[in-house]
Short mmCIF file of C-alpha atoms in Angstrom, two decimals:
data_model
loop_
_atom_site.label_atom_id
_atom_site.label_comp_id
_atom_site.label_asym_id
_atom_site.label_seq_id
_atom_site.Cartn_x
_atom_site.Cartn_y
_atom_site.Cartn_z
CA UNK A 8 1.91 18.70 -27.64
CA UNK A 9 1.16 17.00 -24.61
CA UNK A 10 2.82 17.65 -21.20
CA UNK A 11 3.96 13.82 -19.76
CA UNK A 12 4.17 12.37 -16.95
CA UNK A 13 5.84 9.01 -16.46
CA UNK A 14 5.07 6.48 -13.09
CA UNK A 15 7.73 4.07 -12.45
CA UNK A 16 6.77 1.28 -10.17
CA UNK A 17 7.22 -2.25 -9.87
CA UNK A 18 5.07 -5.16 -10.14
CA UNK A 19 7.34 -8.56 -8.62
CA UNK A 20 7.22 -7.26 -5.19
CA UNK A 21 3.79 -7.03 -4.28
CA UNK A 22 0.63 -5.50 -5.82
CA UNK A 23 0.52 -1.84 -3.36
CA UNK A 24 3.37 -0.47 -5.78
CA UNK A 25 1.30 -1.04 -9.00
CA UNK A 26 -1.68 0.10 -7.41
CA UNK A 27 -0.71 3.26 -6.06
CA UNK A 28 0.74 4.23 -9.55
CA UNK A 29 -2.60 3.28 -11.07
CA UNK A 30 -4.16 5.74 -8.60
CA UNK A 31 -2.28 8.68 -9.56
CA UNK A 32 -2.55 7.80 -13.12
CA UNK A 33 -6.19 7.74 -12.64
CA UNK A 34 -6.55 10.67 -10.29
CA UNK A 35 -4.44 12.78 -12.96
CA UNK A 36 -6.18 11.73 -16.14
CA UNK A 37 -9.17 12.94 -14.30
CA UNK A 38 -8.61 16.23 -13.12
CA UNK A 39 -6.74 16.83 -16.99
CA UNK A 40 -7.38 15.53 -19.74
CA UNK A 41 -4.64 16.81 -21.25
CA UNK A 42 -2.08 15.41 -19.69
CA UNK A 43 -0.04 12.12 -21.25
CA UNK A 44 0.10 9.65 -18.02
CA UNK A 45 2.37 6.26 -18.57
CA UNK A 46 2.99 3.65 -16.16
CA UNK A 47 6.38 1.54 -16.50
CA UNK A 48 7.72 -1.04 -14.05
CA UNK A 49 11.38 -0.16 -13.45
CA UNK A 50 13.34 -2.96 -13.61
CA UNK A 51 11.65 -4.80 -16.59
CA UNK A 52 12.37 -1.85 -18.51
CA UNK A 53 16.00 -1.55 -17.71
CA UNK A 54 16.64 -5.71 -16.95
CA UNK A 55 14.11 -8.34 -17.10
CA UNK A 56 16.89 -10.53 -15.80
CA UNK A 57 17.40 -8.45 -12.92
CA UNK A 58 13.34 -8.67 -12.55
CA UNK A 59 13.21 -12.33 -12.71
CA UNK A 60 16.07 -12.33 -9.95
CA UNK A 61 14.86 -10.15 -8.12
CA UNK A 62 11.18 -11.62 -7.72
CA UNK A 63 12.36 -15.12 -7.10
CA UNK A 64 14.37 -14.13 -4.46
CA UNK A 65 11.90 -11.86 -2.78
CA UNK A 66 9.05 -14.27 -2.38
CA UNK A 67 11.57 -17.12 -1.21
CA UNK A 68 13.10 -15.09 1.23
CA UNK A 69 9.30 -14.10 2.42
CA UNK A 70 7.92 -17.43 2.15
CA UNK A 71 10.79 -19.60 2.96
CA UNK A 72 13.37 -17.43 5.12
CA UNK A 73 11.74 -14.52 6.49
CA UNK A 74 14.24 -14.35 9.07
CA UNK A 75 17.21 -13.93 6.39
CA UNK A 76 14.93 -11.11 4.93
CA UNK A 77 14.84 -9.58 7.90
CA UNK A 78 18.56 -8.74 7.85
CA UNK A 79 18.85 -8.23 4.55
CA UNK A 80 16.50 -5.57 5.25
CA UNK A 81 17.78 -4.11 8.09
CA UNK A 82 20.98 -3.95 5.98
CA UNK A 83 19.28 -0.96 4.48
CA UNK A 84 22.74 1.31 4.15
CA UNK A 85 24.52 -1.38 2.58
CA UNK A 86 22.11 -2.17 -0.24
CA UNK A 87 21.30 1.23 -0.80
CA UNK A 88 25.15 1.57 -1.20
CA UNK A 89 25.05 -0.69 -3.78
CA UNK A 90 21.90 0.86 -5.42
CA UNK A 91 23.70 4.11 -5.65
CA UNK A 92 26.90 3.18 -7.49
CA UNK A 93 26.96 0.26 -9.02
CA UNK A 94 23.73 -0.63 -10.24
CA UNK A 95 22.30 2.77 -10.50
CA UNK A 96 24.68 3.35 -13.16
CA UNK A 97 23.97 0.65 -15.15
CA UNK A 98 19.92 0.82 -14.66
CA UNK A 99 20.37 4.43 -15.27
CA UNK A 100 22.25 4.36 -18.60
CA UNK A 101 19.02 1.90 -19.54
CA UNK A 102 16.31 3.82 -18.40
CA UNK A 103 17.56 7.09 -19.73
CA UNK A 104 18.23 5.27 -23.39
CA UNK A 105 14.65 3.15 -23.38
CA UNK A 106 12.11 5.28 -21.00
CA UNK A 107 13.42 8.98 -20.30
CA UNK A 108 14.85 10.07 -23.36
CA UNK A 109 11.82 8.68 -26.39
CA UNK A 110 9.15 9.66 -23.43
CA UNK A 111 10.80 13.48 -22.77
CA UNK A 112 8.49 13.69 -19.86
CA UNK A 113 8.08 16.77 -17.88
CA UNK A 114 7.49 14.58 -14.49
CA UNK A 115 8.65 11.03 -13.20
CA UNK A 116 6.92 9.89 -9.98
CA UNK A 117 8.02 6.67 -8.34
CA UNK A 118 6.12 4.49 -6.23
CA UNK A 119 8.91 1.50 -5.60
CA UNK A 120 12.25 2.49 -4.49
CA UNK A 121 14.34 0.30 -6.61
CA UNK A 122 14.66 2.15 -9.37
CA UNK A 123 14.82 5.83 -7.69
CA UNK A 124 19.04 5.90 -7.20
CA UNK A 125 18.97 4.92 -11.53
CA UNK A 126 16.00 7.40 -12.11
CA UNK A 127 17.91 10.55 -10.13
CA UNK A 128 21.16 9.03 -12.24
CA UNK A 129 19.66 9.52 -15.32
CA UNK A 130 18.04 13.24 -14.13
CA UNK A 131 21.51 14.92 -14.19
CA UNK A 132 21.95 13.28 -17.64
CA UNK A 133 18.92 13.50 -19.66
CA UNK A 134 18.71 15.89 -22.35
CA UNK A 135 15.25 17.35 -21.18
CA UNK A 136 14.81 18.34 -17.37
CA UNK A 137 12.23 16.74 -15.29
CA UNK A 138 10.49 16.78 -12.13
CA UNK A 139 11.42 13.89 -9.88
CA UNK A 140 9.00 13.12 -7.03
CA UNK A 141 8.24 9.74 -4.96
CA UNK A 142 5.02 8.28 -4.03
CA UNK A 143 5.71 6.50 -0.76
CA UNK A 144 3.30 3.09 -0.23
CA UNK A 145 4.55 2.09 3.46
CA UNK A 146 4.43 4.03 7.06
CA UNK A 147 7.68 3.84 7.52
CA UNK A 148 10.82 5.33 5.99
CA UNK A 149 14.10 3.91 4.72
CA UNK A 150 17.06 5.65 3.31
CA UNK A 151 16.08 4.11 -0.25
CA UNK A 152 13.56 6.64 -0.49
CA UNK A 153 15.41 9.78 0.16
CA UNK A 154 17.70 11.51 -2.80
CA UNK A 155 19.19 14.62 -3.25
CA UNK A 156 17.64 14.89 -6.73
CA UNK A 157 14.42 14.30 -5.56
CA UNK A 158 11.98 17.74 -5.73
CA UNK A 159 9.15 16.33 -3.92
CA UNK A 160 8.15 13.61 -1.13
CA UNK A 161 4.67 12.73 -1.11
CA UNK A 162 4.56 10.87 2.44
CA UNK A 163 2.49 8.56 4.02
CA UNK A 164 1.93 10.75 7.50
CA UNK A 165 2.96 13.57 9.37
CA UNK A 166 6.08 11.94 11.48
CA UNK A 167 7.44 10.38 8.10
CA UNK A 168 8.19 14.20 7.29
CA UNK A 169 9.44 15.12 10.27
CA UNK A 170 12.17 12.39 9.75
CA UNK A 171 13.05 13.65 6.72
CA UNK A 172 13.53 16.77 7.59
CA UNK A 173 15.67 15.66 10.93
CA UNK A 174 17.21 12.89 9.56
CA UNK A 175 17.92 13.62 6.39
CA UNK A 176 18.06 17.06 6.44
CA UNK A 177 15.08 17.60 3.49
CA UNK A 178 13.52 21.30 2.78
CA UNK A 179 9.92 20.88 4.57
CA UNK A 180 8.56 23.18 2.08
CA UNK A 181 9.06 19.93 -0.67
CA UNK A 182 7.54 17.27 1.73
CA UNK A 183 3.71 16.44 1.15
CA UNK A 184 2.13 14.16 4.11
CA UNK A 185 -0.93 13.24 1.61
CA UNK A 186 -0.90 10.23 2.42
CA UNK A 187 -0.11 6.59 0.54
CA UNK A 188 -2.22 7.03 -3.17
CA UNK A 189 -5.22 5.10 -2.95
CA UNK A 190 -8.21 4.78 -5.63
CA UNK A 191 -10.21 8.04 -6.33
CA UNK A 192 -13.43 5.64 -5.63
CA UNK A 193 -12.33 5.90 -1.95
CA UNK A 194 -12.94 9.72 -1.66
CA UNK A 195 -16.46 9.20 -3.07
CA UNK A 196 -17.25 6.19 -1.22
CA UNK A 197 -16.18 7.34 1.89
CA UNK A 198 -19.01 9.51 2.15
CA UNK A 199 -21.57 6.50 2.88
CA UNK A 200 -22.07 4.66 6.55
CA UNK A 201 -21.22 1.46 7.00
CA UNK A 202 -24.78 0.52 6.89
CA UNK A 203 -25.38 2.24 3.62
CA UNK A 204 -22.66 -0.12 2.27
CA UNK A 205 -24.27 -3.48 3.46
CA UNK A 206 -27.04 -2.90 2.50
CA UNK A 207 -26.26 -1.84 -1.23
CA UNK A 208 -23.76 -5.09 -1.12
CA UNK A 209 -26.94 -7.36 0.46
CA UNK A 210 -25.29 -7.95 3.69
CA UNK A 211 -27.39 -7.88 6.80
CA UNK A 212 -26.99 -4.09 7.70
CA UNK A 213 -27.08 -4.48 11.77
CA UNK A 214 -24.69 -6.74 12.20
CA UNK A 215 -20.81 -6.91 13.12
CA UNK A 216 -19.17 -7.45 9.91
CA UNK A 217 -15.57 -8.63 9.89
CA UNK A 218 -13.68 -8.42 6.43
CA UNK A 219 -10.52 -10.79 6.20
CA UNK A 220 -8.87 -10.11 2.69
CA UNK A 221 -5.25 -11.55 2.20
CA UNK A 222 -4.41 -9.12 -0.53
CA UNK A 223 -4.11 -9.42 -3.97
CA UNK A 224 -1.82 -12.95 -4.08
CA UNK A 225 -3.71 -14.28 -0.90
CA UNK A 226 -1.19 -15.06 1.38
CA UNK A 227 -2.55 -15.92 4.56
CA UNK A 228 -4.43 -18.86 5.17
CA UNK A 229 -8.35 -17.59 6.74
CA UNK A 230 -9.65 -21.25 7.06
CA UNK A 231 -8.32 -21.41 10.40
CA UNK A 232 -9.04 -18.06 11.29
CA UNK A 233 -12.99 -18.71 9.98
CA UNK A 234 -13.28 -21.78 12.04
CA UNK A 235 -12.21 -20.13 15.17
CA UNK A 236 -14.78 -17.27 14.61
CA UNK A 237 -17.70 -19.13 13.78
CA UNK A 238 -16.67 -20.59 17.22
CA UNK A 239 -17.46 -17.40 19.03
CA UNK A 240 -20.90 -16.50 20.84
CA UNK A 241 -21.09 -13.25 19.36
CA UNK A 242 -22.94 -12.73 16.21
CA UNK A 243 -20.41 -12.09 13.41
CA UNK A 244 -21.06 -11.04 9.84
CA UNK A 245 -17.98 -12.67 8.12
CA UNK A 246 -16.71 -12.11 4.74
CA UNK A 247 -13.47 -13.49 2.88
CA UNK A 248 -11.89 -12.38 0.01
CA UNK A 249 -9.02 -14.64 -1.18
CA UNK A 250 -7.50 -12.47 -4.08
CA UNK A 251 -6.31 -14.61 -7.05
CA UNK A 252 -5.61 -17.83 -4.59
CA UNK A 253 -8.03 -20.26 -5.98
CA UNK A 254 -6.69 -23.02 -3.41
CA UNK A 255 -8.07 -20.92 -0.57
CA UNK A 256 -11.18 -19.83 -2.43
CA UNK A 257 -12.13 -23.91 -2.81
CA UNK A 258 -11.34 -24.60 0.87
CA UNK A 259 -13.32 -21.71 2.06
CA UNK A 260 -16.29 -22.78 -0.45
CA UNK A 261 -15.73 -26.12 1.03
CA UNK A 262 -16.07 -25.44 4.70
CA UNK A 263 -18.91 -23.29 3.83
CA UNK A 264 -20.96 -25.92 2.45
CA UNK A 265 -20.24 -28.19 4.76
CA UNK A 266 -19.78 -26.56 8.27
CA UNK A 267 -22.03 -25.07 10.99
CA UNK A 268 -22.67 -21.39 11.03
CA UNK A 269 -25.90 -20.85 12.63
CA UNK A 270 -25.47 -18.03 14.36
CA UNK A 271 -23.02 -16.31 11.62
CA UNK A 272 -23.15 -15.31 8.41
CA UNK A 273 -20.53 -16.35 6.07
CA UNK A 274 -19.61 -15.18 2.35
CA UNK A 275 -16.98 -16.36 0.53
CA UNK A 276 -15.46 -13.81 -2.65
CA UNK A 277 -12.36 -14.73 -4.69
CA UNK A 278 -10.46 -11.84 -6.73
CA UNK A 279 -12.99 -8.27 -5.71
CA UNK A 280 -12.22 -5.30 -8.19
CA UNK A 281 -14.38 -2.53 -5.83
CA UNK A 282 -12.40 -2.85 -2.62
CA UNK A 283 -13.74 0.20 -1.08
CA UNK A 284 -17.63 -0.85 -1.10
CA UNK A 285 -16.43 -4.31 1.17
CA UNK A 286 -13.99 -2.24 3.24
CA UNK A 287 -16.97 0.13 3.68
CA UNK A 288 -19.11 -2.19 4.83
CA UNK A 289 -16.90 -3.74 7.38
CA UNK A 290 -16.58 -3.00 11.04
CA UNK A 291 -12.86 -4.46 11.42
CA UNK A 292 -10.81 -5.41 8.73
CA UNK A 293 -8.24 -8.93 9.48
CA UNK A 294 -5.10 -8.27 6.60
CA UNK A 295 -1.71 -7.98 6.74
CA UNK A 296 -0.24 -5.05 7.05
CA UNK A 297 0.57 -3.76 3.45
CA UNK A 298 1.12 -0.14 3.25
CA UNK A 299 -1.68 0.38 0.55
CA UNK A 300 -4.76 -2.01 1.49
CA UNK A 301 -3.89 -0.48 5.45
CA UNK A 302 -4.43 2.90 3.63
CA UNK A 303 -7.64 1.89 1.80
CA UNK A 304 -8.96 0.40 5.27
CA UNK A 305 -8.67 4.08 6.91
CA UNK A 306 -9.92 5.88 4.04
CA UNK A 307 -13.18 3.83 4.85
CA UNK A 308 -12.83 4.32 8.86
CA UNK A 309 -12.42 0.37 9.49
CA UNK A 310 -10.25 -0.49 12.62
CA UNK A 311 -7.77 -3.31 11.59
CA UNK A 312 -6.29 -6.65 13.30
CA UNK A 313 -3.31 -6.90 11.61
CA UNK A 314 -2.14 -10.69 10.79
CA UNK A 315 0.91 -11.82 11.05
CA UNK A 316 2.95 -9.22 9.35
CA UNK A 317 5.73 -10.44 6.93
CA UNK A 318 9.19 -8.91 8.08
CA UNK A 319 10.38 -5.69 6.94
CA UNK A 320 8.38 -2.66 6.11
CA UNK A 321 5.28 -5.02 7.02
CA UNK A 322 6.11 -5.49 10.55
CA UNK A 323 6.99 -1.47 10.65
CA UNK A 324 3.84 -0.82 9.13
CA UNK A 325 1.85 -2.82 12.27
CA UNK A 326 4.00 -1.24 14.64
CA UNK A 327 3.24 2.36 13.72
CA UNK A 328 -0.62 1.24 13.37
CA UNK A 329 -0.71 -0.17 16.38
CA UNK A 330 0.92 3.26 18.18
CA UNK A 331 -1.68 5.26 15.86
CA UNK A 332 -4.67 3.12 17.54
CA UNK A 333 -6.35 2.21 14.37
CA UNK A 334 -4.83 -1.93 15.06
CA UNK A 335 -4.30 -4.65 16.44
CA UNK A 336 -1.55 -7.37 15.94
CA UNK A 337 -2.61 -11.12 15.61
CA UNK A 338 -0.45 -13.77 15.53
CA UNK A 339 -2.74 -16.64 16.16
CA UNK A 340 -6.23 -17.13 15.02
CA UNK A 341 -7.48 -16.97 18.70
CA UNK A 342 -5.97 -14.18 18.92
CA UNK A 343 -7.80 -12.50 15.98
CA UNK A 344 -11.20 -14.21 17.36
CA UNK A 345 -10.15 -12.49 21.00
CA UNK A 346 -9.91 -9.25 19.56
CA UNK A 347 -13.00 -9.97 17.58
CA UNK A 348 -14.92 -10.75 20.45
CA UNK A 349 -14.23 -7.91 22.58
CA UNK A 350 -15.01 -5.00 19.87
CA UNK A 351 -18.46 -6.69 19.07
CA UNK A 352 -19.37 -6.63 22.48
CA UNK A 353 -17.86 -3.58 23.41
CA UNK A 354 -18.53 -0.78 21.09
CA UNK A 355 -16.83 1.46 23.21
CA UNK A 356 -13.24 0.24 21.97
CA UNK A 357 -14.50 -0.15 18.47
CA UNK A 358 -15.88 3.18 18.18
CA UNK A 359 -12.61 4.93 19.76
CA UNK A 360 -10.23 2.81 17.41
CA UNK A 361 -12.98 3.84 13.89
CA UNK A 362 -12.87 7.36 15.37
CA UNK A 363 -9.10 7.56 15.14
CA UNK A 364 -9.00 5.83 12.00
CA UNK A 365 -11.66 8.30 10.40
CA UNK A 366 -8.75 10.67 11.68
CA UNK A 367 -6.04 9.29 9.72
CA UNK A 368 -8.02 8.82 7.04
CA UNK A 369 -6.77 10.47 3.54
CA UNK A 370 -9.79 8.94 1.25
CA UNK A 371 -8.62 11.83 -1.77
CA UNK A 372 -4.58 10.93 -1.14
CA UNK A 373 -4.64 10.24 -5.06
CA UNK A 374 -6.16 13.56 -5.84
CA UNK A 375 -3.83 15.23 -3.93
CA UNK A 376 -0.84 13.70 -4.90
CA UNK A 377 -1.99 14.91 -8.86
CA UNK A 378 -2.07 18.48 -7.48
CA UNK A 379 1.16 18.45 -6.92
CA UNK A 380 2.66 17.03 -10.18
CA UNK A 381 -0.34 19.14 -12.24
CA UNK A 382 1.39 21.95 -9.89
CA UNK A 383 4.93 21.08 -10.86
CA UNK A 384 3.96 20.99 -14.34
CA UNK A 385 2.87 24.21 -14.01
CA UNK A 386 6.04 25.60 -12.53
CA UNK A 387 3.72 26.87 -10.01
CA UNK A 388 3.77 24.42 -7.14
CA UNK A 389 3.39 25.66 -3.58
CA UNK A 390 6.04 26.21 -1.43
CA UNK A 391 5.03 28.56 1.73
CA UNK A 392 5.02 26.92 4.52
CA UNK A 393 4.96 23.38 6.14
CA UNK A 394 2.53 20.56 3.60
CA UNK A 395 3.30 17.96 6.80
#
């Protein structure tokens, strides 16, 4: 019979979550074949009401009160309270009845919080022991993350361990900084130049190539931000990708057609399944700062301007970039277009902030992160010395 391994994520609060699950699914179906891999999303397993409340009132505190989700997350201890006893309980009981028990897997890995307090719940109560690990997708830490009946961390950097082990008094020896789970295509393509990627994408190979991508919902609006830079008296090689907003995608098509780029070149993509060939052909990368496209960006080496950042773990996330010298914060399209400016004239600045990128870089995070549940599976997983 097949050994399993379960991923619980969630879907309603953006798309890094999903996609770092479907990275370690991938990465572990790869490197054996014989291992059972599924993929649930938490809370529509154990309350698709809870779901449905939960989404609505994450995107309309983002979109229409970021300031009240602001406090609501710094409130951190008193929602994870509230995770812990009440809800975990009743989550727990579900996810034990519908997911843990018919699965019997020999490994859970989580890549969204939510569901961890219900998941270590249901641990001491299943009828088959498992593994229980977390995935983290952000550069920053929260106490949602951390559990006693956790076995393994698999961090996002070096420091992140180093506060659990001060803050929260975790055994180093379980702590992996492997990085945020990206793609396995991003430890293959990572081995080709920048110019090796434009010119396999037909993009003009010796020129400055700026990448603005507003993730997979398209959140930020880049008409602005492309009329300022084809303003500028530098060269720029400028492609957009929208995601799945079609609005933007028309506008962008629009001004395209009908708007003066002479000295730039422009290219306009909607929804792009092989992120790491455009992020490999890019010299800078305009986003906002979500824990797994960040991730992606320094697998590929790209510097980053990071666009206004929503509030929360997004505005941690620039912060800790920022410190790291890999970005640079934008609130403002001329702001972005300042930045711009200076790094294609000065290479200087751009090659010191793609060095230190290329530094941080984790392009086989996913592979990684399989060792150590294909390890745990085993019974065999390392534990001398120090994995941050």
């Amino acid at each position: 019979m097949k050994k399993k391994v379960v991923i619980c994520t969630e879907e309603w609060a953006g798309s890094g979550h999903k996609m770092a699950a479907l990275a370690i699914a991938e990465a572990v179906r790869e490197m054996n074949t014989g291992i059972q891999v599924n993929i649930i999303y938490g809370l529509a397993a154990a309350s698709p009401l809870l779901r449905q409340i939960s989404h609505k009132a994450y995107h309309f505190s983002l979109t229409r009160a970021p300031r009240l989700w602001q406090r609501i997350y710094e409130r951190e201890k008193h929602w994870k309270r509230m995770l812990h006893r009440p809800l975990a309980a009743v989550l727990g009981e579900r996810l034990l009845r519908q997911v843990i028990e018919p699965e019997a897997p020999e490994v859970v890995i989580a890549t969204h919080a939510y569901c961890l307090p219900a998941l270590a719940w249901a641990k001491r109560r299943t009828s088959k022991p498992f593994q229980l690990g977390i995935a983290q997708t952000d550069f920053q830490l929260n106490s949602f993350w951390v559990n006693r009946e956790i076995d393994y961390y698999i961090v996002s950097d070096e420091q992140i361990g180093d506060q659990l082990v001060q803050k929260f008094d975790v055994d180093p020896n379980r702590i992996y900084a492997y990085s945020i789970p990206i793609r396995p295509s991003y430890a293959e393509g990572s081995k080709r130049t920048k110019r090796e990627w434009r010119k396999k994408l037909g993009l003009v190979p010796d020129l400055f190539t700026v990448l603005l991508c507003s993730g997979e919902a398209g959140h930020n609006d880049y008409v602005p931000v492309v009329q300022r830079l084809t303003e500028l008296d530098v060269p720029l090689q400028i492609v957009v990708i929208t995601g799945r907003n079609q609005r933007q995608l028309a506008s962008l098509q629009q001004y395209s057609e009908r708007g003066s780029t002479s000295m730039h070149r422009l290219h306009i993509k909607g929804y792009v399944e092989e992120m790491w060939q455009w992020l490999g052909a890019a010299d800078v990368l305009v986003t906002k700062p979500g824990g797994l496209t960040c991730s992606e960006a320094l697998a590929m080496g790209t510097p980053l301007i990071l666009y206004r950042p929503l509030p929360g773990q997004e505005q941690r996330n620039s912060r800790f970039l920022q410190q790291k010298g890999v970005a640079y914060a934008a609130e403002t399209p001329a702001e972005i277009a300042s930045v711009l400016q200076r790094l294609a004239k000065e290479r200087t600045a751009w090659s010191q902030a793609a060095a230190q990128a290329a530094r941080l870089a984790r392009p086989d995070s996913a592979y990684r992160t399989a060792e150590v549940i294909l390890a745990s599976l085993a019974d065999d997983r390392a534990t001398s010395g120090n994995h941050c």
